[in-house]
Structures are given as C-alpha cells and as structure tokens.
Coordinates of C-alpha atoms in Angstrom, one line a residue:
M4 CA 47.6 107.7 76.1
T5 CA 50.1 104.8 75.8
A6 CA 51.6 102.8 73.0
G7 CA 50.2 99.7 74.5
G8 CA 46.7 101.3 74.3
L9 CA 47.1 101.7 70.6
Q10 CA 48.2 98.1 70.0
G11 CA 46.2 96.7 67.0
A12 CA 45.5 100.2 65.8
P13 CA 48.5 101.4 63.7
A14 CA 46.4 103.7 61.5
T15 CA 45.0 105.5 64.5
K16 CA 48.5 105.8 65.9
L17 CA 49.8 107.3 62.6
W18 CA 46.8 109.7 62.6
I19 CA 47.6 110.9 66.1
Y20 CA 51.2 111.4 65.3
S21 CA 50.4 113.3 62.1
V22 CA 48.0 115.7 63.8
L23 CA 50.6 116.3 66.6
I24 CA 53.5 116.9 64.2
F25 CA 51.6 119.3 61.9
S26 CA 50.1 121.2 64.9
L27 CA 53.6 121.7 66.3
V28 CA 54.9 122.9 62.9
F29 CA 52.0 125.4 62.7
A30 CA 52.7 126.6 66.2
W31 CA 56.4 127.1 65.4
S32 CA 55.6 128.9 62.0
P33 CA 52.8 131.4 62.1
A34 CA 53.4 132.0 58.3
W35 CA 52.6 128.3 57.6
R36 CA 49.6 128.4 59.9
H37 CA 48.3 131.5 58.1
A38 CA 48.9 130.0 54.7
L39 CA 47.5 126.5 55.3
M40 CA 45.0 126.7 58.2
R41 CA 43.0 129.7 57.2
L42 CA 39.8 129.2 55.1
R43 CA 37.0 131.6 54.3
F44 CA 34.5 130.1 51.9
V45 CA 34.2 133.6 50.5
P46 CA 36.6 134.5 48.8
H47 CA 39.0 131.5 49.1
I48 CA 36.7 129.0 47.4
T49 CA 34.1 131.1 45.5
R50 CA 36.5 133.6 44.0
D51 CA 40.0 132.2 44.2
W52 CA 39.1 128.5 43.7
Q53 CA 41.7 127.5 46.4
I54 CA 40.1 124.1 46.9
W55 CA 43.3 122.7 48.4
R56 CA 42.5 124.7 51.5
L57 CA 39.7 122.3 52.4
A58 CA 42.3 119.6 52.8
S59 CA 45.1 121.7 54.3
I60 CA 43.0 122.9 57.2
Q61 CA 42.6 119.2 58.2
L62 CA 46.3 118.7 58.9
G63 CA 46.6 120.2 62.4
V64 CA 44.9 122.4 65.0
A65 CA 45.7 125.9 66.1
T66 CA 45.4 125.9 69.9
T67 CA 46.7 123.6 72.6
T68 CA 43.2 123.0 74.0
E69 CA 41.9 121.9 70.6
L70 CA 45.0 119.7 70.1
M71 CA 44.6 117.8 73.4
S72 CA 40.9 117.4 72.8
T73 CA 41.4 116.1 69.3
L74 CA 44.2 113.6 70.3
V75 CA 42.2 112.2 73.2
I76 CA 39.1 111.8 71.0
V77 CA 41.0 110.0 68.3
Y78 CA 42.7 107.8 70.9
R79 CA 39.4 106.8 72.5
M80 CA 38.0 105.9 69.1
R81 CA 40.8 103.4 68.4
S82 CA 38.2 100.6 68.8
V83 CA 36.7 101.6 65.5
E84 CA 39.9 100.5 63.7
R85 CA 40.0 97.3 65.7
I86 CA 36.5 96.4 64.6
L87 CA 36.9 97.4 61.0
G88 CA 40.5 96.3 60.6
T89 CA 43.3 98.6 59.6
R90 CA 42.8 98.3 55.8
K91 CA 39.1 99.1 56.0
F92 CA 39.6 101.8 58.6
A93 CA 42.2 103.6 56.5
A94 CA 39.9 103.4 53.5
F95 CA 37.0 104.7 55.6
V96 CA 39.0 107.7 56.9
F97 CA 40.0 108.7 53.3
V98 CA 36.5 108.1 51.8
A99 CA 34.8 109.9 54.7
G100 CA 37.2 112.8 54.3
V101 CA 36.5 113.2 50.6
V102 CA 32.7 112.9 51.1
G103 CA 32.8 115.2 54.1
L104 CA 34.8 117.9 52.4
T105 CA 32.4 117.7 49.4
L106 CA 29.4 118.1 51.8
S107 CA 31.2 121.0 53.5
V108 CA 31.2 122.9 50.2
V109 CA 27.6 122.1 49.6
L110 CA 26.6 123.2 53.1
L111 CA 28.6 126.4 52.9
A112 CA 27.2 127.2 49.5
G113 CA 23.7 126.6 50.8
A114 CA 24.3 128.7 53.9
R115 CA 25.5 131.5 51.8
W116 CA 22.2 131.8 50.0
M117 CA 19.9 131.0 53.0
L118 CA 21.4 132.8 55.9
P119 CA 21.5 136.6 56.5
A120 CA 24.9 138.2 55.9
R121 CA 25.5 139.0 59.6
I122 CA 24.9 135.4 60.6
Y123 CA 26.7 133.9 57.6
G124 CA 29.9 135.8 58.5
A125 CA 30.4 133.4 61.5
V126 CA 30.0 130.3 59.3
N127 CA 32.1 131.6 56.4
M128 CA 35.3 131.3 58.5
V129 CA 35.9 127.5 58.7
A130 CA 37.7 126.2 61.8
G131 CA 41.0 124.5 61.3
G132 CA 41.6 120.9 62.4
P133 CA 40.5 117.4 61.3
L134 CA 36.9 118.0 62.2
V135 CA 35.4 116.3 59.2
T136 CA 37.3 113.0 59.7
V137 CA 37.0 113.2 63.5
F138 CA 33.2 113.6 63.5
A139 CA 32.8 111.0 60.7
C140 CA 34.7 108.6 62.8
L141 CA 32.6 109.7 65.8
A142 CA 29.5 108.6 63.9
Q143 CA 31.1 105.1 63.4
Y144 CA 32.1 105.0 67.0
Y145 CA 28.5 105.7 68.1
M146 CA 27.2 102.9 65.8
L147 CA 29.8 100.2 66.2
V148 CA 31.3 100.4 69.6
P149 CA 29.0 99.3 72.5
S150 CA 28.7 101.5 75.5
K151 CA 29.5 100.3 79.0
R152 CA 27.8 101.7 82.1
V153 CA 30.2 103.2 84.6
R154 CA 29.7 105.0 87.9
A155 CA 31.1 108.5 88.2
L156 CA 30.5 110.8 91.1
G157 CA 27.7 108.6 92.3
V158 CA 25.9 108.7 88.9
T159 CA 25.8 105.8 86.4
V160 CA 26.7 107.0 82.9
G161 CA 27.9 105.5 79.7
D162 CA 31.7 105.2 79.3
K163 CA 31.5 107.3 76.0
W164 CA 30.4 110.5 77.7
L165 CA 34.0 111.8 77.9
T166 CA 34.5 111.3 74.1
Y167 CA 31.2 113.1 73.3
G168 CA 32.0 115.8 75.8
L169 CA 35.4 116.5 74.3
A170 CA 33.8 116.5 70.8
A171 CA 31.3 119.1 71.9
N172 CA 34.2 121.2 73.2
L173 CA 35.5 121.4 69.7
L174 CA 32.2 122.9 68.4
G175 CA 31.9 126.6 67.7
E176 CA 30.4 128.8 65.1
S177 CA 33.2 128.1 62.6
A178 CA 33.2 124.4 63.4
A179 CA 29.5 123.7 62.9
V180 CA 29.7 123.1 59.2
P181 CA 32.7 120.7 59.1
A182 CA 31.4 118.8 62.1
L183 CA 27.9 118.4 60.5
A184 CA 29.5 117.4 57.2
G185 CA 31.6 114.8 59.0
I186 CA 28.6 113.3 60.8
M187 CA 26.8 113.2 57.5
A188 CA 29.8 111.5 55.8
G189 CA 29.9 108.9 58.5
A190 CA 26.2 108.2 58.0
V191 CA 26.6 108.0 54.2
Y192 CA 29.5 105.5 54.7
A193 CA 27.5 103.4 57.1
A194 CA 24.6 103.3 54.6
D195 CA 27.1 102.0 52.0
V196 CA 25.9 104.5 49.4
A197 CA 27.4 103.7 46.0
G198 CA 29.2 100.8 47.6
L199 CA 31.6 103.0 49.5
K200 CA 32.4 100.3 52.1
Q201 CA 33.9 98.1 49.4
W202 CA 36.5 100.7 48.3
R203 CA 40.1 100.0 49.4
F204 CA 43.5 101.6 48.6
P205 CA 45.5 99.9 45.8
Q206 CA 48.0 97.4 47.0
C207 CA 51.0 99.5 46.1
V208 CA 49.6 102.3 48.4
E209 CA 48.9 99.8 51.2
H210 CA 52.4 98.4 51.1
A211 CA 53.9 101.9 51.2
A212 CA 51.6 102.7 54.1
V213 CA 52.8 99.6 56.0
R214 CA 56.4 100.6 55.6
L215 CA 55.5 104.1 56.9
M216 CA 53.5 102.7 59.8
S217 CA 56.5 100.5 60.8
L218 CA 58.4 103.7 61.6
V219 CA 55.9 104.8 64.3
T220 CA 55.0 101.4 65.7
S221 CA 57.1 99.5 68.3
R222 CA 57.4 96.5 66.2
Q223 CA 57.3 95.8 62.4
T224 CA 53.8 95.7 61.0
R225 CA 53.3 92.6 58.8
V226 CA 51.1 92.6 55.7
Q227 CA 50.0 89.0 56.4
R228 CA 49.8 87.2 59.7
P229 CA 49.1 83.5 60.4
A230 CA 45.4 82.9 60.2
N231 CA 45.2 81.4 63.7
R232 CA 47.1 84.2 65.3
A233 CA 44.9 86.8 63.6
H234 CA 41.8 84.9 64.8
Q235 CA 43.0 84.9 68.4
E236 CA 43.8 88.6 68.3
L237 CA 40.3 89.3 67.0
I238 CA 38.8 87.2 69.8
G239 CA 40.9 89.2 72.3
R240 CA 39.7 92.5 71.0
L241 CA 36.1 91.4 71.1
Q242 CA 36.6 90.2 74.7
G243 CA 37.8 93.6 75.5
M244 CA 34.6 95.1 74.1
F245 CA 32.4 92.4 75.6
P246 CA 33.9 91.4 79.0
A247 CA 30.8 89.5 80.0
A248 CA 30.9 87.2 77.0
G249 CA 32.9 84.0 77.2
H250 CA 35.7 82.9 74.8
E251 CA 33.5 80.3 73.3
Q252 CA 30.5 82.7 72.8
I253 CA 32.8 85.1 70.9
A254 CA 34.3 82.4 68.9
Q255 CA 30.8 81.2 68.0
A256 CA 29.8 84.7 66.9
L257 CA 32.8 84.9 64.7
R258 CA 32.0 81.5 63.1
L259 CA 28.4 82.6 62.5
A260 CA 29.7 85.9 61.0
A261 CA 32.2 84.0 58.8
G262 CA 35.1 86.0 60.4
D263 CA 33.5 89.4 59.7
A264 CA 34.1 91.6 62.8
D265 CA 31.2 93.9 62.1
R266 CA 28.7 91.1 61.9
A267 CA 30.2 89.4 65.0
V268 CA 29.7 92.6 67.0
S269 CA 26.0 92.8 65.8
I270 CA 25.5 89.1 66.9
L271 CA 27.1 89.7 70.3
L272 CA 25.0 92.9 70.8
S273 CA 21.8 91.1 69.9
G274 CA 22.7 88.3 72.2
S275 CA 23.3 90.6 75.1
Q276 CA 19.9 92.3 74.9

C-alpha cells in the first residue's frame, strides 16, 4: 500500500488515514472504544435514543485483523474514486453512509419483530467499523470496475477475488446487518433514487476538504487543473483499467461520453465484449 498507488485518489487516502488513526486511538483508550464503538440496538437506540452511536461505530475498528482487512479493501477500491472523480466519490461516501445507516435501523427494527429472541441476540450487537460505507463502495466497485483475469496457483480467477475474500472475512453475526445495509445503499445510489447521484457538498465544505487533504497528500491538491492535463490524467487512469485499449480508442470513448468517466467506462466495456 503505497502513496503512489493512491495517486489520483485523495479522498480514499484520507479515508484510510482516518480509519487507521481512530483505530489506534481506540486501541490506546479502552474507555473511548467502549463509549464510541459499542452499539446494541436494544437498548441504545430503542430506549436511550443514542442515534449518534450509529455514526461513531463507523470511525474505526477494534481488532488488528479487521483493521488490516478494512485498509486493504479500501485501498483496492481506489479505482472507484478515479472513475467517479473525487468530488462525486466524497459525496457518494457521505450519501451512502446516511442511507446505509438509515437502512440499518430499519433492518434491525424489522429483525427485532421477526426473529426469535435467541437468534436476534446475535444481530442486536452491531459490529464496529466502517462496514456500511465499505460495503456500499464494494457494490460500486463490483458495478464500475472491470475485472481482469489472472492466473494464481494454476487457476484462472478474476483479480477482484482478494477484495471479495477480505470483505467476506469481515462478515459475522454482528456484521450482517450493516454489511447488507451498505450493499443496499450502494444499489440505491446506483439506481439514482431521488436524484442521489446529483448531490454534492457545498463549495465551502469542498474547499475546506481540499485544504485538509493537502495535509495528507504528497503534493498540494488543486481545486482546478488545466483542462488538457485533467483530460490526459483521465486517459491514463482508463488505460490502467483497460490495458488492451489503445490511447485513441480511450480518447474516442471519452469524446462520445462528453468527458463523463462513467459513460466512457460503459462504452469501453461494450466495445470489449
């Protein structure tokens, strides 16, 4: 996991650093971990109305194994930000988080009434970690990033198998609801329900985020870049995703898509089939 590997994905880099820092803080302070990363739907939500716990448990993870798995998953999904663009990706993570947390409450409430008490006890304890946003991003990763065939141990598999395997490693009884809510949130965003894809942070928030990202990036992030340079960078990213496609083919796809990366990926995918 190198800084060069995160070039063109400052929001993903900030996400990785945030999860790492909060996880280290929670490991250093058991009191903070107990206060911020413990959530039982009953009684924390139903009786005490501690809705803020739904957000606080997303900040970090409790174990080293979960931390490493989460960081590697987020790192491997950096292509999603490169396809969507940083502004849209940051908006997606926020929107998917809000939608996913709302769906978590709905699913937990439904499970409370539908499942027997002895089974619901396992679901009632919600696992800590950014499971909602990770699995929402995983849904976008599945839909947007093309899979490449690689040979491992004499078997030809898709290059996404490690990401999916690590994600499966995060699943458990207490992680089932937030993971399912995250996948559902990713699907809701992809379907553009209520125009969710059009939402962006206000400019004042974006400018503040740019200044914050500049603290964790190797070079100053610029709000605006020369159009030609941005176009060439986008072509370079698409060439990394479609190594068999030529420079002119990718440039043509971008022209047909009017510069929209999502549509260009769809055009290149349809052309490769």
